[in-house]
PDB file of C-alpha atoms in Angstrom:
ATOM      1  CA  UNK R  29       9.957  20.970   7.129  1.00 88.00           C
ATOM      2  CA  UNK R  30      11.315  19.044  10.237  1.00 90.00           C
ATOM      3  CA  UNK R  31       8.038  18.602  11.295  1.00 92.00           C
ATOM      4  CA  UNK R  32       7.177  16.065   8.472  1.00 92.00           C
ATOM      5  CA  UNK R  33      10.311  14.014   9.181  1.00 94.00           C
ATOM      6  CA  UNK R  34       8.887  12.309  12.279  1.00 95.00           C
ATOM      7  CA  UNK R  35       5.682  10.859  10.214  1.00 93.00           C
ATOM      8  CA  UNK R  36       8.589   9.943   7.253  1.00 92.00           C
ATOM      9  CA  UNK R  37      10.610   8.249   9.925  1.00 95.00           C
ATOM     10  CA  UNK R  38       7.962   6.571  11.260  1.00 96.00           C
ATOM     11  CA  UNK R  39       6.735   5.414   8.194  1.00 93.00           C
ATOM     12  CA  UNK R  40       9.791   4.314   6.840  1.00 94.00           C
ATOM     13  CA  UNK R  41      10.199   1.940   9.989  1.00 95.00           C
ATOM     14  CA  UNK R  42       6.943   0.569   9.658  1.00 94.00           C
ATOM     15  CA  UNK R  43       7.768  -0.301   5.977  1.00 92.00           C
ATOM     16  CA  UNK R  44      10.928  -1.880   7.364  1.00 94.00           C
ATOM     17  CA  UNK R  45       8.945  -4.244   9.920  1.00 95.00           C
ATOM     18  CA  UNK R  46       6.201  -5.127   7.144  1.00 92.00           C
ATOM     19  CA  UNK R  47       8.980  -6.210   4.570  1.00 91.00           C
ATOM     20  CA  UNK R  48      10.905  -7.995   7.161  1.00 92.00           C
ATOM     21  CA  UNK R  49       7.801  -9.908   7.906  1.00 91.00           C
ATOM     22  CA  UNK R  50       6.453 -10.366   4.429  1.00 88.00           C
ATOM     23  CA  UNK R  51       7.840  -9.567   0.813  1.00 84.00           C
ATOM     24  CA  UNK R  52       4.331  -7.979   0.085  1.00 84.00           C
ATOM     25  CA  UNK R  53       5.486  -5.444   1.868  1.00 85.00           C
ATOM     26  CA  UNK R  54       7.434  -4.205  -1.240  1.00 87.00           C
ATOM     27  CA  UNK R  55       4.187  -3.218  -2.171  1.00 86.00           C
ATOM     28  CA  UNK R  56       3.308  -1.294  -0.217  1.00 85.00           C
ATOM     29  CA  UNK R  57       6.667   1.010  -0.820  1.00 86.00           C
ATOM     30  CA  UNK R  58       5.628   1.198  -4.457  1.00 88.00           C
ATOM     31  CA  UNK R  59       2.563   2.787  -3.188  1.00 90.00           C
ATOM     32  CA  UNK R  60       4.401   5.064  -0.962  1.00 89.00           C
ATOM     33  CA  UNK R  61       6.571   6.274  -3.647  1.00 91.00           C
ATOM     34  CA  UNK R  62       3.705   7.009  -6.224  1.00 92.00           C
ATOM     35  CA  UNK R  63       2.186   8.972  -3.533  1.00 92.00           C
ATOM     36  CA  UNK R  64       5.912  10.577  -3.166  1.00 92.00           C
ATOM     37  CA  UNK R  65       6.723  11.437  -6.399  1.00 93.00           C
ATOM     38  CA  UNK R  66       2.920  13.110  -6.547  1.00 92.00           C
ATOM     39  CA  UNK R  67       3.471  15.453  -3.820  1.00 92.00           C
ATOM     40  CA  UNK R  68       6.928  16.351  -5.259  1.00 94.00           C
ATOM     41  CA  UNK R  69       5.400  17.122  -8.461  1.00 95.00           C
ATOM     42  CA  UNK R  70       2.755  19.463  -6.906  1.00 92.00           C
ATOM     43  CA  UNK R  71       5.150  21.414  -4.845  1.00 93.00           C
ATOM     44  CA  UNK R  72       7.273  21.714  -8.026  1.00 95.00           C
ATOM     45  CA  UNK R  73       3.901  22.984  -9.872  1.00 94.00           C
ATOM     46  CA  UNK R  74       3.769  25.795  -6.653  1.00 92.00           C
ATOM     47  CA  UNK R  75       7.391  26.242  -7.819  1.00 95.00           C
ATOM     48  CA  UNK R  76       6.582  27.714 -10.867  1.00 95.00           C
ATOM     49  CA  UNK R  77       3.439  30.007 -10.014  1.00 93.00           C
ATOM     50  CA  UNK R  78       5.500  31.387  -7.575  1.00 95.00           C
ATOM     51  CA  UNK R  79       7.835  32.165  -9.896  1.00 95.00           C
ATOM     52  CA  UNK R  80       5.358  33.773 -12.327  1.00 93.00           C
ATOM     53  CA  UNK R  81       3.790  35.804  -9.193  1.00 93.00           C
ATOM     54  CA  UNK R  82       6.599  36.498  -6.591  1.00 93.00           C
ATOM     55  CA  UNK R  83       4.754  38.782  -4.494  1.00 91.00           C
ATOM     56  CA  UNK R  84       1.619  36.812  -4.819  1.00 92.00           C
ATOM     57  CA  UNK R  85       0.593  33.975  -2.070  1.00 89.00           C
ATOM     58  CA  UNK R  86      -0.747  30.845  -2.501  1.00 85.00           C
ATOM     59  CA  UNK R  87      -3.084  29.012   0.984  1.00 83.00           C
ATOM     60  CA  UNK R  88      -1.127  31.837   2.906  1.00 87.00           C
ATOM     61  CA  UNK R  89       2.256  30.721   1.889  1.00 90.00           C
ATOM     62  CA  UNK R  90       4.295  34.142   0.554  1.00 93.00           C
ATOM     63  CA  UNK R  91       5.634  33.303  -3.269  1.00 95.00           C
ATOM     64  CA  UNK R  92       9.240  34.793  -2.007  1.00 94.00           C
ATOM     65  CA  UNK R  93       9.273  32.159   0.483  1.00 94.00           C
ATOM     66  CA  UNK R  94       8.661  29.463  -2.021  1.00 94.00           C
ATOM     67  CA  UNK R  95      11.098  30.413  -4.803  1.00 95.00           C
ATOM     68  CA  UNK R  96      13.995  31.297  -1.869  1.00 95.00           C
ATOM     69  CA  UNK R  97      13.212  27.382  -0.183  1.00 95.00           C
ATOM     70  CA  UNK R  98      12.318  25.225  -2.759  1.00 96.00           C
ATOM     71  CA  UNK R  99      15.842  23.732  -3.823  1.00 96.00           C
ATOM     72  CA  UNK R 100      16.894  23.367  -0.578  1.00 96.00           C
ATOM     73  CA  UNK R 101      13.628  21.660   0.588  1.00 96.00           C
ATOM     74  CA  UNK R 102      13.570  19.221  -1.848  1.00 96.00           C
ATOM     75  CA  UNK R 103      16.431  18.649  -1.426  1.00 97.00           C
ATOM     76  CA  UNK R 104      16.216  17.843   2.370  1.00 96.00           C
ATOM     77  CA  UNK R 105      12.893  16.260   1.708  1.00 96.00           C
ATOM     78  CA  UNK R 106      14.597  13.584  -0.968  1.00 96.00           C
ATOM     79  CA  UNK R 107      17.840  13.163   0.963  1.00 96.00           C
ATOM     80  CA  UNK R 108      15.773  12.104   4.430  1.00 96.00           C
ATOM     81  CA  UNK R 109      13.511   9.541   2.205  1.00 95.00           C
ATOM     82  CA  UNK R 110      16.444   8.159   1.008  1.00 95.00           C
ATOM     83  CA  UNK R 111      17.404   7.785   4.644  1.00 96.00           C
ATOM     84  CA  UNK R 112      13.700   6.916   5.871  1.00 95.00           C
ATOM     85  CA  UNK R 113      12.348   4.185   2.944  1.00 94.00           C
ATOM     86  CA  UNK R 114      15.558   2.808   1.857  1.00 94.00           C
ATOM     87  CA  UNK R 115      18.678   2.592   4.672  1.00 96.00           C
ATOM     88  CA  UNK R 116      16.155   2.377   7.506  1.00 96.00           C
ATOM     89  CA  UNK R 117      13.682  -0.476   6.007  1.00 94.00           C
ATOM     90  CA  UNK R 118      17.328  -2.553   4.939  1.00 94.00           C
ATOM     91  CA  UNK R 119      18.763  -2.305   7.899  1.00 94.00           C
ATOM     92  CA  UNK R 120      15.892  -3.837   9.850  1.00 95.00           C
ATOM     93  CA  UNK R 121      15.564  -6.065   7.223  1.00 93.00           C
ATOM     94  CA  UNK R 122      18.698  -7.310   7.385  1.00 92.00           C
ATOM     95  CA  UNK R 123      18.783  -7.410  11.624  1.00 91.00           C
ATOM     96  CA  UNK R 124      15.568  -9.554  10.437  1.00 91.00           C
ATOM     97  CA  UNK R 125      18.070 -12.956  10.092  1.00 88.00           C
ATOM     98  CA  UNK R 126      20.182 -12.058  13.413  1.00 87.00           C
ATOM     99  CA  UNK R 127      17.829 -14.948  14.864  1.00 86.00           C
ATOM    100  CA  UNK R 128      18.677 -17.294  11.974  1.00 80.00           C
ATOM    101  CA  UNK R 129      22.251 -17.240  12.353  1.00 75.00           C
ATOM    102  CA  UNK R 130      24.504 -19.828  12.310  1.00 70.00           C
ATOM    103  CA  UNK R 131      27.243 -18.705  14.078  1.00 66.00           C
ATOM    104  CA  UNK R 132      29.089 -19.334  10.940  1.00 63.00           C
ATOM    105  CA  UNK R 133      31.370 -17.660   8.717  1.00 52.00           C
ATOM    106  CA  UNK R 134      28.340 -16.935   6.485  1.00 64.00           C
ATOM    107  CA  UNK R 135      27.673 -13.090   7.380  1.00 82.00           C
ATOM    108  CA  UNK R 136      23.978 -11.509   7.508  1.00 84.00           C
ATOM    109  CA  UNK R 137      24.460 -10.070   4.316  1.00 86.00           C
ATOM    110  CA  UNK R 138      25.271 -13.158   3.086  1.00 86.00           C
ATOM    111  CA  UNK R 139      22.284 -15.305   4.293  1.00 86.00           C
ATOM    112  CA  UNK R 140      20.334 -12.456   3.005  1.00 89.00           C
ATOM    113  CA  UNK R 141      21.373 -12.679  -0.501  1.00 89.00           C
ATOM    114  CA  UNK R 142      21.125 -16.077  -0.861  1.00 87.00           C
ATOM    115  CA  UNK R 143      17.672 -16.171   0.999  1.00 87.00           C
ATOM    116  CA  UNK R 144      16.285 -13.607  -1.629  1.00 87.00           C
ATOM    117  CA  UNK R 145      17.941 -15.955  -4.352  1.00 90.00           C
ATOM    118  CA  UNK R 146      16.183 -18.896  -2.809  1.00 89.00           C
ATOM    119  CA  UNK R 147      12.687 -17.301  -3.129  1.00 86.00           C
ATOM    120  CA  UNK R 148      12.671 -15.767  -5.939  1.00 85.00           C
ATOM    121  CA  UNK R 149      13.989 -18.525  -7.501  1.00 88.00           C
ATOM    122  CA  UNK R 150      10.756 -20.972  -6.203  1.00 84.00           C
ATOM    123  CA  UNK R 151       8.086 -18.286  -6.324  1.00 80.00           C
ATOM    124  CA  UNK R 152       8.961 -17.747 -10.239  1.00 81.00           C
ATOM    125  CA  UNK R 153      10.036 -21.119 -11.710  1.00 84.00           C
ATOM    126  CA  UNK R 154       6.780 -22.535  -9.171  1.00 84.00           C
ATOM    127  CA  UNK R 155       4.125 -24.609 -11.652  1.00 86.00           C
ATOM    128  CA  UNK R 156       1.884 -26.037  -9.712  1.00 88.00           C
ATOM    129  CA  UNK R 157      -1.905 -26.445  -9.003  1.00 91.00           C
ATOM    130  CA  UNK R 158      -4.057 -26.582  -6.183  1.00 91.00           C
ATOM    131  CA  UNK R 159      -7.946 -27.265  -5.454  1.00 92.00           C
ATOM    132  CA  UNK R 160      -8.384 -24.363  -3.826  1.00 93.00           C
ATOM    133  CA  UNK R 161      -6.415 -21.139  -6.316  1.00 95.00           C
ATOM    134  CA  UNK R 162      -7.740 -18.744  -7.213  1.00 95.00           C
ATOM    135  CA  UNK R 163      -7.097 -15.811  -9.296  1.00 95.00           C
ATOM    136  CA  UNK R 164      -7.330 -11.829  -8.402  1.00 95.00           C
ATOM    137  CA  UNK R 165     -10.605 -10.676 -10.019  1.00 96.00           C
ATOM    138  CA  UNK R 166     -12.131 -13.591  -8.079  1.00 96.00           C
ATOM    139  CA  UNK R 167     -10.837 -12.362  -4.465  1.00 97.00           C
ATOM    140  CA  UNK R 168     -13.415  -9.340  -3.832  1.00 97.00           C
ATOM    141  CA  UNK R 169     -16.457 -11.424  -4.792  1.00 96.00           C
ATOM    142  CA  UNK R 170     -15.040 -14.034  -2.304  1.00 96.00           C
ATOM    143  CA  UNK R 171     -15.331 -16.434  -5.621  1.00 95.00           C
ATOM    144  CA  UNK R 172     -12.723 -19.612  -3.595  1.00 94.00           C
ATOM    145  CA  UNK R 173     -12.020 -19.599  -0.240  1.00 94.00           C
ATOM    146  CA  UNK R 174      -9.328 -21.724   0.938  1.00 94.00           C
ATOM    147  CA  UNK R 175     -10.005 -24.587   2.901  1.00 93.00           C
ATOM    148  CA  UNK R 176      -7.323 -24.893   5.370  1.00 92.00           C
ATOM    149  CA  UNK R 177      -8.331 -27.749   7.638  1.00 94.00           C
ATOM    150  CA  UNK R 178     -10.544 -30.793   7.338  1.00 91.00           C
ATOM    151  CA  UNK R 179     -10.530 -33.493  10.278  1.00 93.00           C
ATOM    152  CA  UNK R 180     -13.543 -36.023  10.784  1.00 91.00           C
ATOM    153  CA  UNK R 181     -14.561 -36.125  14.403  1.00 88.00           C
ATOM    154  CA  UNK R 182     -17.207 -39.166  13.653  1.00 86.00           C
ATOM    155  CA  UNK R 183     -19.026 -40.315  11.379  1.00 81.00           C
ATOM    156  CA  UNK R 184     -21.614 -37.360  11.770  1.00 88.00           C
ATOM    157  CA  UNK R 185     -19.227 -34.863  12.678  1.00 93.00           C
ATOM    158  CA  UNK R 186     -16.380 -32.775  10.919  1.00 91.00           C
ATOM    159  CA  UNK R 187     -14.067 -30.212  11.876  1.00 93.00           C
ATOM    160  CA  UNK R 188     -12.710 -27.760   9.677  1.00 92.00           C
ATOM    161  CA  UNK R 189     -10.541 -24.305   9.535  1.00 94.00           C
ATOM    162  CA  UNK R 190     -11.454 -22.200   6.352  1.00 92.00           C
ATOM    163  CA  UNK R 191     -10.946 -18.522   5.237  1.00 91.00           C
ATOM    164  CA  UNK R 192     -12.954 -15.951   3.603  1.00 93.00           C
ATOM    165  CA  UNK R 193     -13.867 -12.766   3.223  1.00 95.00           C
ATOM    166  CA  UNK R 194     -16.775 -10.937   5.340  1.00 96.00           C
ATOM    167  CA  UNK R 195     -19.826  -9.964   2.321  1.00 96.00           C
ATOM    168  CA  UNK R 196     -20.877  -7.407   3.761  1.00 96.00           C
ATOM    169  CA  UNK R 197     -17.298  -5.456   3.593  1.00 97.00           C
ATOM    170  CA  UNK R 198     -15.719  -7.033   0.623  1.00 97.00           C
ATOM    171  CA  UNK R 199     -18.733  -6.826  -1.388  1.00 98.00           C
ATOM    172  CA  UNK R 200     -19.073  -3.158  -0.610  1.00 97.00           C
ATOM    173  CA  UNK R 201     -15.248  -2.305  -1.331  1.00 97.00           C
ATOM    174  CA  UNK R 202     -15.895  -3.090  -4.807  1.00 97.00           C
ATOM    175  CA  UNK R 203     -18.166  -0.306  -5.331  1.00 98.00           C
ATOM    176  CA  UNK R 204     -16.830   2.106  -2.541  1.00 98.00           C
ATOM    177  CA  UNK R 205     -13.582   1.582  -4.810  1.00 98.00           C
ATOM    178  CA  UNK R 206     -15.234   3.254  -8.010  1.00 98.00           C
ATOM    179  CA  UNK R 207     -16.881   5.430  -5.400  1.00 98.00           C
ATOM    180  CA  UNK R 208     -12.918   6.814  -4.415  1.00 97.00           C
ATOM    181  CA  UNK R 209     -12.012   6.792  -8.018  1.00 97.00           C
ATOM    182  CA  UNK R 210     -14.820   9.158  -9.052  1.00 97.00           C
ATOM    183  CA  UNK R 211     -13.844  11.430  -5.815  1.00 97.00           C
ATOM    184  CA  UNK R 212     -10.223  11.247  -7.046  1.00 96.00           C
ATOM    185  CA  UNK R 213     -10.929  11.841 -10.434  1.00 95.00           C
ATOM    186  CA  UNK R 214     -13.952  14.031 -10.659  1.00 96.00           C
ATOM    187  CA  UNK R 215     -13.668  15.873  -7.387  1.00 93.00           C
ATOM    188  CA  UNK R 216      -9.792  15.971  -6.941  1.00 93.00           C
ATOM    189  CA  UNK R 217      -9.969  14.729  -3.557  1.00 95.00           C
ATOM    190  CA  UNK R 218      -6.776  13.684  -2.225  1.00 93.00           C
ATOM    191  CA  UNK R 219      -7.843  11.808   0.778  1.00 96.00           C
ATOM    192  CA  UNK R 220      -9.999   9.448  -1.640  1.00 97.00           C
ATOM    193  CA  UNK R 221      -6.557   9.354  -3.949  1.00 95.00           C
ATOM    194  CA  UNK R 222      -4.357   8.576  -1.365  1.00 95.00           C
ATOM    195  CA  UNK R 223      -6.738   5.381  -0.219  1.00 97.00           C
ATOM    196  CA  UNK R 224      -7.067   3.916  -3.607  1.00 97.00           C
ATOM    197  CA  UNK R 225      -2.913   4.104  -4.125  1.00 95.00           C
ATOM    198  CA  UNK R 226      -2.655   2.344  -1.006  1.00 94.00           C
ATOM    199  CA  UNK R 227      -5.464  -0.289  -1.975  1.00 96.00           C
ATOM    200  CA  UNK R 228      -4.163  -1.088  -5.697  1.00 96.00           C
ATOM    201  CA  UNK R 229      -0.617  -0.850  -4.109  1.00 94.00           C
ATOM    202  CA  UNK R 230      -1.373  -4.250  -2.431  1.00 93.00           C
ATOM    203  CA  UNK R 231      -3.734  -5.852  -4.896  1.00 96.00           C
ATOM    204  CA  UNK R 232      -2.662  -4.497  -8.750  1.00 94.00           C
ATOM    205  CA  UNK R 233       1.256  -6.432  -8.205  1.00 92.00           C
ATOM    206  CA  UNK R 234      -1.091  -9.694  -7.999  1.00 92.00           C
ATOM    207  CA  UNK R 235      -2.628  -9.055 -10.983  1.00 92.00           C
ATOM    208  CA  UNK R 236       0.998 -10.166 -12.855  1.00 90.00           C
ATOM    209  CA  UNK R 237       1.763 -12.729 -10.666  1.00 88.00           C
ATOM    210  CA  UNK R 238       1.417 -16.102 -12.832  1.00 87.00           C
ATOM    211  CA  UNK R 239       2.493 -18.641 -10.316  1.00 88.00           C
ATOM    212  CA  UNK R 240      -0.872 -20.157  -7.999  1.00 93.00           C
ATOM    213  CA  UNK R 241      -2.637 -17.833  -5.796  1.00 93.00           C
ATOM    214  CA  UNK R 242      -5.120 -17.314  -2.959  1.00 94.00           C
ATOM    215  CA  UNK R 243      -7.644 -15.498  -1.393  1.00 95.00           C
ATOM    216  CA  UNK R 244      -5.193 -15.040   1.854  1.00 93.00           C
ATOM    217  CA  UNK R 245      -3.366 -12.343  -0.722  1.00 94.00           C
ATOM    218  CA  UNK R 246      -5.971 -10.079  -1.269  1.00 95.00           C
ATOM    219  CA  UNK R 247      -6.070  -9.764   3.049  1.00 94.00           C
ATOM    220  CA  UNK R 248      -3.184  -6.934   2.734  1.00 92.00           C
ATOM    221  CA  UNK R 249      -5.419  -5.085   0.712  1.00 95.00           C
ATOM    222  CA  UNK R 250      -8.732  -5.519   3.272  1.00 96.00           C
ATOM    223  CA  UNK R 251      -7.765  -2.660   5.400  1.00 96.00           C
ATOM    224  CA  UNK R 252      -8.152  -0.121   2.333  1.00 97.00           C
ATOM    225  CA  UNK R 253     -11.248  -1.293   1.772  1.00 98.00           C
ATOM    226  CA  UNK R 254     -12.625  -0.599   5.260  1.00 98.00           C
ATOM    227  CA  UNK R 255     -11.000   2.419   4.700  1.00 98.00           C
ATOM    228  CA  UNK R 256     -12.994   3.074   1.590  1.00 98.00           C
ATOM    229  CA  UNK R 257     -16.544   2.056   2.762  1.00 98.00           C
ATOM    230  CA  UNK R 258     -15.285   4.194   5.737  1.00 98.00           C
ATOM    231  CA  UNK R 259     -14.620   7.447   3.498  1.00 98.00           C
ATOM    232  CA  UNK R 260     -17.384   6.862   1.523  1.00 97.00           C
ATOM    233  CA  UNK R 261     -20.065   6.878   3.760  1.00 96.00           C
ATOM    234  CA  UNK R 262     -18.690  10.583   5.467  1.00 96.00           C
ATOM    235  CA  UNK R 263     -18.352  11.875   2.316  1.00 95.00           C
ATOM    236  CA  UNK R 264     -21.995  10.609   1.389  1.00 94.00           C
ATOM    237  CA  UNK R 265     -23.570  11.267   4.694  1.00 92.00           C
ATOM    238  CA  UNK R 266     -22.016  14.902   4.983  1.00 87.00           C
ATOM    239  CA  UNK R 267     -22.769  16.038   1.522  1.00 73.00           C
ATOM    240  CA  UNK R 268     -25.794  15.216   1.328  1.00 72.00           C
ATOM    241  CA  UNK R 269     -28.428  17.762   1.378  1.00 67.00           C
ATOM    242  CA  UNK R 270     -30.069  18.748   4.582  1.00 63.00           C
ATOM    243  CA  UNK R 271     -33.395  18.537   4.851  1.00 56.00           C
ATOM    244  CA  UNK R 272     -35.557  21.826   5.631  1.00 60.00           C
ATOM    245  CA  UNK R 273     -38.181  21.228   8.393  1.00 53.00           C
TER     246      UNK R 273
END
């Protein structure tokens, strides 16, 4: 059990620094709890064979062991989340506004209340348009990039600062995505579960946003996709069939 608190801890920080950065980072810890409350599930599911065979085994694990650890391991395992995902990522949020003190009476705490207030407030009451929105289903088809910079050099000449998506990996996430789904689904694979939590973790919260969006959101959710095209081309080279020769 102690061995899986390092990972937790480390995790938990790196939630911390993300949300500190960037509220999409809340995303990310919805992800990490679905993927939480999943493994507690299973082990409770282990739970109960073991307690309908308690001198069986299950993957080499004796059934006595289970039934005589399980309450106790859980609850270690929930008590050191609590620790990991929610003290640790608010305390380094919080240390997050040490630089933007004012040497005031206004405490961190406070500046970090009314901060939250402040944003929320604009991001949800926000009605506004821009030439260059777009909406979610148009991000992994690279439908409108955003044109961040325009500057005429002469009267031949322009300079400009844009940002898009890459084809050849966006385009391929959107069927390496159904690809991880089938895996998940079909094949129970947990590896090509675990990717598509973290990818829809990042990209589904967008799809109820209603203020203006951009293609820069769906960049949180770019490293799943390499992941994906990653995982499915193992899974499709080393499955397929070898050929005899």
């Amino acid at each position: 059990l102690k061995k899986t608190y390092i990972p937790l801890a480390l995790s938990g920080i790196c939630m911390g620094l993300g949300c500190a950065s960037k509220w999409t980072g809340i995303y990310a810890g919805l992800g990490l709890a679905v993927i939480f409350f999943a493994v507690m599930i299973r082990r409770y599911g282990e739970y109960r064979t073991a307690l309908k065979r308690p001198n069986g085994k299950t993957e080499g694990i004796e059934h006595r062991f289970i039934i005589d650890n399980y309450s106790n391991f859980t609850l270690k395992t929930i008590g050191f989340c609590v620790i990991a995902f929610v003290v640790i990522p608010f305390t380094i949020y919080l240390c997050s506004y040490i630089p933007s003190s004012d040497g005031t009476s206004n405490n961190l705490l406070g500046q970090m209340i009314g901060n939250q207030r402040q944003m929320f407030s604009y991001h949800s009451a926000l009605d506004a348009t821009h030439p260059y929105e777009s909406t979610w289903y148009q991000w992994p088809v690279i439908k409108r990039p955003i044109l961040y910079y325009l500057e005429s050099i002469d009267g031949t000449l322009k300079s400009g600062i844009s940002a898009m998506g890459n084809p050849f990996v966006w385009w391929a996430g959107i069927p390496a995505f159904l690809y991880m789904l089938y895996l998940a689904l079909a094949k129970k694979d947990r590896t090509s579960l675990f990717i598509a939590v973290g990818y829809l973790a990042q990209y589904l919260p967008w799809m109820l946003v209603s203020r203006c969006t951009f293609i820069y959101h769906y960049f949180p959710s770019v490293p799943f996709v390499v992941l994906m095209i990653g995982y499915s081309m193992y899974k499709l080279t080393k499955d397929r069939p070898k050929l005899k020769g």
